[in-house]
PDB file of C-alpha atoms in Angstrom:
ATOM      1  CA  MET A1180       0.000   0.000   0.000  1.00  0.00           C
ATOM      2  CA  PHE A1181       1.336   3.444  -0.920  1.00  0.00           C
ATOM      3  CA  GLN A1182       0.160   6.771   0.460  1.00  0.00           C
ATOM      4  CA  SER A1183       1.803   8.791  -2.292  1.00  0.00           C
ATOM      5  CA  ILE A1184       3.757   8.555  -5.497  1.00  0.00           C
ATOM      6  CA  ARG A1185       6.831  10.580  -6.352  1.00  0.00           C
ATOM      7  CA  ILE A1186       7.317  12.140  -9.773  1.00  0.00           C
ATOM      8  CA  GLY A1187      10.672  13.871  -9.944  1.00  0.00           C
ATOM      9  CA  ASP A1188      10.871  16.189  -6.951  1.00  0.00           C
ATOM     10  CA  SER A1189       7.113  16.243  -6.461  1.00  0.00           C
ATOM     11  CA  GLU A1190       5.121  13.982  -4.153  1.00  0.00           C
ATOM     12  CA  LEU A1191       1.516  13.320  -5.127  1.00  0.00           C
ATOM     13  CA  TRP A1192      -0.819  12.048  -2.411  1.00  0.00           C
ATOM     14  CA  LEU A1193      -3.054   9.254  -3.636  1.00  0.00           C
ATOM     15  CA  TYR A1194      -5.931  10.507  -1.493  1.00  0.00           C
ATOM     16  CA  ASN A1195      -6.001  13.755  -3.500  1.00  0.00           C
ATOM     17  CA  ILE A1196      -5.664  11.849  -6.783  1.00  0.00           C
ATOM     18  CA  LEU A1197      -8.598   9.561  -5.944  1.00  0.00           C
ATOM     19  CA  MET A1198     -10.679  12.562  -4.873  1.00  0.00           C
ATOM     20  CA  GLY A1199      -9.964  14.175  -8.225  1.00  0.00           C
ATOM     21  CA  ILE A1200     -10.905  10.982 -10.084  1.00  0.00           C
ATOM     22  CA  GLY A1201     -14.152  10.801  -8.122  1.00  0.00           C
ATOM     23  CA  LEU A1202     -15.075  14.393  -8.910  1.00  0.00           C
ATOM     24  CA  LEU A1203     -14.238  13.879 -12.589  1.00  0.00           C
ATOM     25  CA  ALA A1204     -16.353  10.706 -12.746  1.00  0.00           C
ATOM     26  CA  ALA A1205     -19.248  12.526 -11.068  1.00  0.00           C
ATOM     27  CA  LEU A1206     -18.923  15.424 -13.523  1.00  0.00           C
ATOM     28  CA  LEU A1207     -18.926  13.107 -16.551  1.00  0.00           C
ATOM     29  CA  TYR A1208     -21.980  11.317 -15.195  1.00  0.00           C
ATOM     30  CA  THR A1209     -23.741  14.661 -14.648  1.00  0.00           C
ATOM     31  CA  VAL A1210     -22.992  15.821 -18.190  1.00  0.00           C
ATOM     32  CA  ARG A1211     -24.403  12.547 -19.510  1.00  0.00           C
ATOM     33  CA  GLN A1212     -27.547  13.016 -17.450  1.00  0.00           C
ATOM     34  CA  ILE A1213     -27.982  16.577 -18.716  1.00  0.00           C
ATOM     35  CA  GLU A1214     -27.880  15.222 -22.282  1.00  0.00           C
ATOM     36  CA  LYS A1215     -30.197  12.309 -21.509  1.00  0.00           C
ATOM     37  CA  ARG A1216     -32.765  14.484 -19.755  1.00  0.00           C
ATOM     38  CA  ARG A1217     -32.242  17.367 -22.172  1.00  0.00           C
ATOM     39  CA  TYR A1218     -31.747  19.779 -19.330  1.00  0.00           C
ATOM     40  CA  PHE A1219     -30.305  22.598 -21.402  1.00  0.00           C
ATOM     41  CA  ARG A1220     -32.202  25.743 -20.508  1.00  0.00           C
ATOM     42  CA  HIS A1221     -30.643  26.054 -17.037  1.00  0.00           C
ATOM     43  CA  GLU A1222     -27.464  24.083 -17.716  1.00  0.00           C
ATOM     44  CA  SER A1223     -25.063  26.960 -16.985  1.00  0.00           C
ATOM     45  CA  ALA A1224     -26.901  27.850 -13.763  1.00  0.00           C
ATOM     46  CA  LEU A1225     -26.836  24.194 -12.720  1.00  0.00           C
ATOM     47  CA  MET A1226     -23.083  23.818 -13.293  1.00  0.00           C
ATOM     48  CA  LEU A1227     -22.412  27.020 -11.340  1.00  0.00           C
ATOM     49  CA  THR A1228     -24.590  25.771  -8.492  1.00  0.00           C
ATOM     50  CA  ILE A1229     -22.780  22.419  -8.478  1.00  0.00           C
ATOM     51  CA  ALA A1230     -19.377  24.149  -8.384  1.00  0.00           C
ATOM     52  CA  LEU A1231     -20.396  26.401  -5.489  1.00  0.00           C
ATOM     53  CA  SER A1232     -21.932  23.450  -3.656  1.00  0.00           C
ATOM     54  CA  ALA A1233     -18.745  21.402  -4.064  1.00  0.00           C
ATOM     55  CA  LEU A1234     -16.548  24.223  -2.789  1.00  0.00           C
ATOM     56  CA  GLY A1235     -18.946  25.012   0.050  1.00  0.00           C
ATOM     57  CA  GLY A1236     -19.220  21.332   0.916  1.00  0.00           C
ATOM     58  CA  LEU A1237     -15.432  21.010   1.057  1.00  0.00           C
ATOM     59  CA  ALA A1238     -15.182  24.005   3.382  1.00  0.00           C
ATOM     60  CA  GLY A1239     -18.071  22.735   5.495  1.00  0.00           C
ATOM     61  CA  ALA A1240     -16.510  19.272   5.757  1.00  0.00           C
ATOM     62  CA  HIS A1241     -13.370  20.783   7.284  1.00  0.00           C
ATOM     63  CA  LEU A1242     -15.253  23.222   9.505  1.00  0.00           C
ATOM     64  CA  ILE A1243     -17.673  20.675  10.959  1.00  0.00           C
ATOM     65  CA  GLU A1244     -14.841  18.206  11.613  1.00  0.00           C
ATOM     66  CA  GLN A1245     -13.054  20.779  13.770  1.00  0.00           C
ATOM     67  CA  LEU A1246     -16.264  21.509  15.656  1.00  0.00           C
ATOM     68  CA  LEU A1247     -16.917  17.810  16.296  1.00  0.00           C
ATOM     69  CA  GLN A1248     -13.340  17.318  17.481  1.00  0.00           C
ATOM     70  CA  HIS A1249     -13.561  20.448  19.687  1.00  0.00           C
ATOM     71  CA  ARG A1250     -10.487  21.951  18.078  1.00  0.00           C
ATOM     72  CA  PRO A1251      -9.845  25.687  17.822  1.00  0.00           C
ATOM     73  CA  LEU A1252     -10.804  27.121  14.451  1.00  0.00           C
ATOM     74  CA  THR A1253      -7.314  28.087  13.401  1.00  0.00           C
ATOM     75  CA  LEU A1254      -6.235  28.269   9.783  1.00  0.00           C
ATOM     76  CA  ASP A1255      -3.944  25.254  10.187  1.00  0.00           C
ATOM     77  CA  ASN A1256      -6.756  23.137  11.665  1.00  0.00           C
ATOM     78  CA  LEU A1257      -9.197  24.186   8.947  1.00  0.00           C
ATOM     79  CA  LEU A1258      -6.711  23.343   6.204  1.00  0.00           C
ATOM     80  CA  TYR A1259      -5.032  20.237   7.621  1.00  0.00           C
ATOM     81  CA  GLY A1260      -7.210  19.061  10.500  1.00  0.00           C
ATOM     82  CA  GLY A1261      -9.221  16.525   8.522  1.00  0.00           C
ATOM     83  CA  SER A1262     -12.767  16.551   7.213  1.00  0.00           C
ATOM     84  CA  THR A1263     -16.028  14.657   7.484  1.00  0.00           C
ATOM     85  CA  PHE A1264     -18.068  13.570   4.473  1.00  0.00           C
ATOM     86  CA  LEU A1265     -21.454  13.929   6.129  1.00  0.00           C
ATOM     87  CA  GLY A1266     -20.608  17.471   7.233  1.00  0.00           C
ATOM     88  CA  GLY A1267     -19.669  18.296   3.673  1.00  0.00           C
ATOM     89  CA  LEU A1268     -22.837  16.659   2.380  1.00  0.00           C
ATOM     90  CA  LEU A1269     -24.904  18.766   4.763  1.00  0.00           C
ATOM     91  CA  THR A1270     -23.342  22.112   3.893  1.00  0.00           C
ATOM     92  CA  GLY A1271     -23.083  21.323   0.182  1.00  0.00           C
ATOM     93  CA  SER A1272     -26.745  20.299   0.086  1.00  0.00           C
ATOM     94  CA  LEU A1273     -27.855  23.522   1.760  1.00  0.00           C
ATOM     95  CA  ILE A1274     -25.899  25.580  -0.769  1.00  0.00           C
ATOM     96  CA  PHE A1275     -27.319  23.490  -3.613  1.00  0.00           C
ATOM     97  CA  LEU A1276     -30.899  23.966  -2.411  1.00  0.00           C
ATOM     98  CA  ALA A1277     -30.374  27.712  -2.053  1.00  0.00           C
ATOM     99  CA  GLY A1278     -28.741  27.977  -5.486  1.00  0.00           C
ATOM    100  CA  THR A1279     -31.431  26.025  -7.301  1.00  0.00           C
ATOM    101  CA  ARG A1280     -34.177  28.020  -5.586  1.00  0.00           C
ATOM    102  CA  LEU A1281     -32.560  31.368  -6.414  1.00  0.00           C
ATOM    103  CA  SER A1282     -32.045  30.340 -10.050  1.00  0.00           C
ATOM    104  CA  ARG A1283     -35.613  28.959 -10.221  1.00  0.00           C
ATOM    105  CA  GLN A1284     -34.626  25.436 -11.175  1.00  0.00           C
ATOM    106  CA  PRO A1285     -36.751  22.330 -10.479  1.00  0.00           C
ATOM    107  CA  ILE A1286     -35.237  21.126  -7.217  1.00  0.00           C
ATOM    108  CA  ALA A1287     -36.745  17.648  -6.830  1.00  0.00           C
ATOM    109  CA  PRO A1288     -35.829  16.366 -10.342  1.00  0.00           C
ATOM    110  CA  LEU A1289     -32.308  17.730  -9.966  1.00  0.00           C
ATOM    111  CA  ILE A1290     -31.840  15.828  -6.708  1.00  0.00           C
ATOM    112  CA  CYS A1291     -32.978  12.671  -8.494  1.00  0.00           C
ATOM    113  CA  MET A1292     -30.585  13.353 -11.339  1.00  0.00           C
ATOM    114  CA  LEU A1293     -27.530  14.160  -9.228  1.00  0.00           C
ATOM    115  CA  VAL A1294     -27.726  11.885  -6.197  1.00  0.00           C
ATOM    116  CA  PRO A1295     -25.988   8.978  -8.012  1.00  0.00           C
ATOM    117  CA  ALA A1296     -23.086  11.350  -8.754  1.00  0.00           C
ATOM    118  CA  VAL A1297     -22.656  11.918  -5.015  1.00  0.00           C
ATOM    119  CA  ALA A1298     -22.386   8.182  -4.372  1.00  0.00           C
ATOM    120  CA  LEU A1299     -19.957   7.763  -7.286  1.00  0.00           C
ATOM    121  CA  ALA A1300     -17.602  10.539  -6.157  1.00  0.00           C
ATOM    122  CA  HIS A1301     -17.741   9.375  -2.563  1.00  0.00           C
ATOM    123  CA  GLY A1302     -16.836   5.814  -3.517  1.00  0.00           C
ATOM    124  CA  PHE A1303     -13.575   6.943  -5.103  1.00  0.00           C
ATOM    125  CA  GLY A1304     -12.938   9.248  -2.157  1.00  0.00           C
ATOM    126  CA  ARG A1305     -13.207   6.327   0.265  1.00  0.00           C
ATOM    127  CA  ILE A1306     -10.624   4.398  -1.737  1.00  0.00           C
ATOM    128  CA  GLY A1307      -8.418   7.457  -1.265  1.00  0.00           C
ATOM    129  CA  CYS A1308      -9.056   7.240   2.486  1.00  0.00           C
ATOM    130  CA  PHE A1309      -7.938   3.612   2.426  1.00  0.00           C
ATOM    131  CA  LEU A1310      -4.695   4.477   0.634  1.00  0.00           C
ATOM    132  CA  GLY A1311      -4.128   7.389   2.986  1.00  0.00           C
ATOM    133  CA  GLY A1312      -4.679   5.299   6.114  1.00  0.00           C
ATOM    134  CA  CYS A1313      -7.425   7.424   7.644  1.00  0.00           C
ATOM    135  CA  CYS A1314     -10.991   6.404   8.641  1.00  0.00           C
ATOM    136  CA  TYR A1315      -9.622   3.018   9.685  1.00  0.00           C
ATOM    137  CA  GLY A1316     -11.411   0.200  11.461  1.00  0.00           C
ATOM    138  CA  MET A1317     -11.042  -1.822  14.635  1.00  0.00           C
ATOM    139  CA  PRO A1318      -8.653  -4.777  15.008  1.00  0.00           C
ATOM    140  CA  ALA A1319      -9.751  -7.578  12.684  1.00  0.00           C
ATOM    141  CA  PRO A1320      -8.939 -11.224  11.911  1.00  0.00           C
ATOM    142  CA  ASP A1321      -5.944 -11.768   9.677  1.00  0.00           C
ATOM    143  CA  TRP A1322      -8.053 -13.050   6.767  1.00  0.00           C
ATOM    144  CA  ILE A1323      -9.887  -9.752   6.352  1.00  0.00           C
ATOM    145  CA  GLY A1324      -7.707  -7.234   8.165  1.00  0.00           C
ATOM    146  CA  VAL A1325      -5.219  -4.813   6.622  1.00  0.00           C
ATOM    147  CA  VAL A1326      -1.929  -3.691   8.152  1.00  0.00           C
ATOM    148  CA  TYR A1327      -1.358  -0.027   7.330  1.00  0.00           C
ATOM    149  CA  PRO A1328       2.118   1.333   6.545  1.00  0.00           C
ATOM    150  CA  PRO A1329       4.232   3.349   8.971  1.00  0.00           C
ATOM    151  CA  GLY A1330       3.444   7.044   8.815  1.00  0.00           C
ATOM    152  CA  SER A1331      -0.310   6.578   8.386  1.00  0.00           C
ATOM    153  CA  ASP A1332      -2.812   7.547  11.066  1.00  0.00           C
ATOM    154  CA  ALA A1333      -3.866   3.917  11.396  1.00  0.00           C
ATOM    155  CA  TYR A1334      -0.292   2.770  12.093  1.00  0.00           C
ATOM    156  CA  LEU A1335       0.295   5.672  14.469  1.00  0.00           C
ATOM    157  CA  HIS A1336      -2.706   4.774  16.641  1.00  0.00           C
ATOM    158  CA  CYS A1337      -2.966   0.989  16.211  1.00  0.00           C
ATOM    159  CA  GLY A1338       0.485  -0.169  15.172  1.00  0.00           C
ATOM    160  CA  ALA A1339       1.231  -3.128  12.904  1.00  0.00           C
ATOM    161  CA  GLN A1340      -1.938  -5.104  13.533  1.00  0.00           C
ATOM    162  CA  PRO A1341      -4.669  -5.992  11.018  1.00  0.00           C
ATOM    163  CA  LEU A1342      -7.628  -3.624  11.001  1.00  0.00           C
ATOM    164  CA  TYR A1343     -10.985  -3.766   9.269  1.00  0.00           C
ATOM    165  CA  PRO A1344     -10.730  -1.898   5.924  1.00  0.00           C
ATOM    166  CA  THR A1345     -13.878   0.101   6.663  1.00  0.00           C
ATOM    167  CA  GLN A1346     -13.009   2.533   3.883  1.00  0.00           C
ATOM    168  CA  LEU A1347     -13.299  -0.234   1.289  1.00  0.00           C
ATOM    169  CA  PHE A1348     -16.541  -1.482   2.829  1.00  0.00           C
ATOM    170  CA  GLU A1349     -17.994   2.004   2.466  1.00  0.00           C
ATOM    171  CA  ALA A1350     -16.635   2.398  -1.068  1.00  0.00           C
ATOM    172  CA  ALA A1351     -18.332  -0.879  -2.015  1.00  0.00           C
ATOM    173  CA  LEU A1352     -21.586   0.414  -0.501  1.00  0.00           C
ATOM    174  CA  ASP A1353     -21.326   3.647  -2.509  1.00  0.00           C
ATOM    175  CA  PHE A1354     -20.621   1.877  -5.805  1.00  0.00           C
ATOM    176  CA  LEU A1355     -23.421  -0.606  -5.162  1.00  0.00           C
ATOM    177  CA  LEU A1356     -25.893   2.195  -4.463  1.00  0.00           C
ATOM    178  CA  PHE A1357     -24.755   4.023  -7.603  1.00  0.00           C
ATOM    179  CA  TRP A1358     -25.224   0.895  -9.732  1.00  0.00           C
ATOM    180  CA  VAL A1359     -28.659   0.078  -8.318  1.00  0.00           C
ATOM    181  CA  MET A1360     -29.847   3.679  -8.648  1.00  0.00           C
ATOM    182  CA  VAL A1361     -28.745   3.945 -12.264  1.00  0.00           C
ATOM    183  CA  ARG A1362     -29.817   0.509 -13.483  1.00  0.00           C
ATOM    184  CA  TRP A1363     -32.847  -0.599 -11.498  1.00  0.00           C
ATOM    185  CA  THR A1364     -34.332   2.289  -9.527  1.00  0.00           C
ATOM    186  CA  PRO A1365     -37.111   4.514 -10.916  1.00  0.00           C
ATOM    187  CA  PHE A1366     -35.842   8.055 -11.378  1.00  0.00           C
ATOM    188  CA  ARG A1367     -38.099   9.565  -8.688  1.00  0.00           C
ATOM    189  CA  HIS A1368     -37.076   6.965  -6.076  1.00  0.00           C
ATOM    190  CA  ARG A1369     -33.322   7.390  -6.387  1.00  0.00           C
ATOM    191  CA  PRO A1370     -33.092   9.734  -3.344  1.00  0.00           C
ATOM    192  CA  THR A1371     -35.165   7.308  -1.263  1.00  0.00           C
ATOM    193  CA  LEU A1372     -32.744   4.480  -2.016  1.00  0.00           C
ATOM    194  CA  TYR A1373     -29.618   6.550  -1.452  1.00  0.00           C
ATOM    195  CA  PHE A1374     -30.712   8.300   1.737  1.00  0.00           C
ATOM    196  CA  ILE A1375     -31.997   5.143   3.402  1.00  0.00           C
ATOM    197  CA  GLY A1376     -29.344   2.800   1.984  1.00  0.00           C
ATOM    198  CA  TYR A1377     -26.359   4.984   2.762  1.00  0.00           C
ATOM    199  CA  GLY A1378     -27.773   6.224   6.063  1.00  0.00           C
ATOM    200  CA  ILE A1379     -28.321   2.717   7.434  1.00  0.00           C
ATOM    201  CA  GLY A1380     -25.121   1.386   5.891  1.00  0.00           C
ATOM    202  CA  ARG A1381     -23.045   4.184   7.422  1.00  0.00           C
ATOM    203  CA  PHE A1382     -24.779   3.683  10.780  1.00  0.00           C
ATOM    204  CA  LEU A1383     -23.741   0.012  10.819  1.00  0.00           C
ATOM    205  CA  LEU A1384     -20.218   0.584   9.519  1.00  0.00           C
ATOM    206  CA  GLU A1385     -19.547   3.022  12.337  1.00  0.00           C
ATOM    207  CA  PHE A1386     -19.539   0.094  14.781  1.00  0.00           C
ATOM    208  CA  LEU A1387     -16.371  -1.140  13.042  1.00  0.00           C
ATOM    209  CA  ARG A1388     -14.573   2.203  13.058  1.00  0.00           C
ATOM    210  CA  ALA A1389     -11.721   2.874  15.481  1.00  0.00           C
ATOM    211  CA  ASP A1390     -10.587   6.369  14.497  1.00  0.00           C
ATOM    212  CA  ALA A1391     -11.555   9.465  16.466  1.00  0.00           C
ATOM    213  CA  ARG A1392     -14.858  10.771  15.084  1.00  0.00           C
ATOM    214  CA  GLY A1393     -15.628  13.527  17.575  1.00  0.00           C
ATOM    215  CA  GLU A1394     -18.727  14.069  19.681  1.00  0.00           C
ATOM    216  CA  LEU A1395     -22.184  15.381  18.884  1.00  0.00           C
ATOM    217  CA  LEU A1396     -24.775  13.710  21.128  1.00  0.00           C
ATOM    218  CA  PRO A1397     -24.214  10.926  23.669  1.00  0.00           C
ATOM    219  CA  GLY A1398     -24.785   7.280  22.814  1.00  0.00           C
ATOM    220  CA  LEU A1399     -23.725   7.254  19.168  1.00  0.00           C
ATOM    221  CA  SER A1400     -20.980   8.696  16.995  1.00  0.00           C
ATOM    222  CA  PRO A1401     -21.736  11.919  15.064  1.00  0.00           C
ATOM    223  CA  SER A1402     -21.803   9.946  11.806  1.00  0.00           C
ATOM    224  CA  GLN A1403     -24.382   7.565  13.250  1.00  0.00           C
ATOM    225  CA  TRP A1404     -26.654  10.458  14.174  1.00  0.00           C
ATOM    226  CA  PHE A1405     -26.179  11.914  10.680  1.00  0.00           C
ATOM    227  CA  GLY A1406     -26.856   8.476   9.181  1.00  0.00           C
ATOM    228  CA  LEU A1407     -30.138   8.180  11.054  1.00  0.00           C
ATOM    229  CA  ALA A1408     -31.113  11.677   9.930  1.00  0.00           C
ATOM    230  CA  LEU A1409     -30.290  10.747   6.328  1.00  0.00           C
ATOM    231  CA  ALA A1410     -32.411   7.596   6.543  1.00  0.00           C
ATOM    232  CA  ALA A1411     -35.276   9.673   7.949  1.00  0.00           C
ATOM    233  CA  ALA A1412     -34.894  12.066   5.000  1.00  0.00           C
ATOM    234  CA  GLY A1413     -35.286   9.081   2.663  1.00  0.00           C
ATOM    235  CA  VAL A1414     -38.523   8.105   4.368  1.00  0.00           C
ATOM    236  CA  LEU A1415     -39.789  11.700   4.102  1.00  0.00           C
ATOM    237  CA  TRP A1416     -38.911  11.741   0.395  1.00  0.00           C
ATOM    238  CA  TRP A1417     -40.964   8.588  -0.169  1.00  0.00           C
ATOM    239  CA  ILE A1418     -43.889  10.024   1.812  1.00  0.00           C
ATOM    240  CA  GLY A1419     -43.638  13.270  -0.145  1.00  0.00           C
ATOM    241  CA  LEU A1420     -43.959  11.412  -3.426  1.00  0.00           C
ATOM    242  CA  LYS A1421     -46.907   9.370  -2.171  1.00  0.00           C
ATOM    243  CA  ARG A1422     -48.756  12.426  -0.880  1.00  0.00           C
ATOM    244  CA  ARG A1423     -47.813  14.496  -3.938  1.00  0.00           C
ATOM    245  CA  TRP A1424     -46.021  17.221  -2.004  1.00  0.00           C
ATOM    246  CA  PHE A1425     -43.882  17.385  -5.148  1.00  0.00           C
ATOM    247  CA  SER A1426     -43.748  15.469  -8.415  1.00  0.00           C
ATOM    248  CA  VAL A1427     -40.961  14.002 -10.519  1.00  0.00           C
ATOM    249  CA  ASP A1428     -41.362  12.643 -14.038  1.00  0.00           C
ATOM    250  CA  ASP A1429     -39.553   9.332 -14.539  1.00  0.00           C
ATOM    251  CA  THR A1430     -39.525   9.659 -18.336  1.00  0.00           C
ATOM    252  CA  PRO A1431     -36.687  11.642 -19.938  1.00  0.00           C
ATOM    253  CA  THR A1432     -37.846  14.509 -22.104  1.00  0.00           C
ATOM    254  CA  ALA A1433     -38.065  13.334 -25.707  1.00  0.00           C
ATOM    255  CA  PRO A1434     -35.835  15.198 -28.183  1.00  0.00           C
ATOM    256  CA  SER A1435     -37.690  17.906 -30.037  1.00  0.00           C
ATOM    257  CA  PRO A1436     -36.915  21.252 -31.702  1.00  0.00           C
ATOM    258  CA  THR A1437     -38.063  23.097 -28.561  1.00  0.00           C
ATOM    259  CA  ALA A1438     -36.733  20.702 -25.926  1.00  0.00           C
ATOM    260  CA  SER A1439     -33.741  22.897 -25.165  1.00  0.00           C
ATOM    261  CA  ASP A1440     -36.074  25.774 -24.311  1.00  0.00           C
ATOM    262  CA  ARG A1441     -37.711  24.267 -21.238  1.00  0.00           C
ATOM    263  CA  PRO A1442     -36.792  22.544 -17.963  1.00  0.00           C
ATOM    264  CA  PHE A1443     -37.350  18.805 -17.936  1.00  0.00           C
ATOM    265  CA  ASP A1444     -39.927  18.753 -15.148  1.00  0.00           C
ATOM    266  CA  GLY A1445     -42.306  21.468 -16.256  1.00  0.00           C
ATOM    267  CA  GLY A1446     -41.641  24.214 -13.778  1.00  0.00           C
ATOM    268  CA  PRO A1447     -39.332  25.733 -11.187  1.00  0.00           C
ATOM    269  CA  GLY A1448     -39.206  24.939  -7.543  1.00  0.00           C
ATOM    270  CA  LYS A1449     -40.596  21.397  -7.533  1.00  0.00           C
TER     271      LYS A1449
END
């Protein structure tokens, strides 16, 4: 296992490389979805909203991690003190909702369209965590455990003993959710599957984690509380569809001479 690769005098961290691959894969998927759904009228506004959400989510992931770890909000801690995915998901989602509302885009269909991209990017990011030696698991049997290299956080705290590769378990969960959402899940039910599937999966995986995850409320780790909240959001999404609080059309807009002149769900704010 390697944490970085050296090219000349430069050292490239594999965590950053995998994060970049994940973001690129998510972007390519999003572009393909824009073409498939013929979402052209607000395409520039959507891409700007996604970019701001990604940047805001990255900042929020670092900020919330420092708050959960009760660290002072110094520049060094904010830049190098680690991050939390669920904190980034929370802040990025709030920025995305605000951006789509301000630009009068159809919120519910966009969530359906983009939620697989979140799972795809996160899956690659978790592989980066594995290579970096963070987000590690508890001591594990030799047949499934991984011994992390010297210099990694896992080795620093647990030494040369096999640990559960919880990062790979979570990456597998993300890729599985992406595949099921894209291939077998009706368009309008994608958020239900992701919110409930990832929320419950993350809740259970937290029992195998051994790294410091901070404190939020007693009894469970912060990620477990966030996971339960995410699962509850999936239930609310399903109820909202059943009670017609909002509507989402499962059928992509058919190509036509005027298709590029209208949003694919028939109106803003849904």
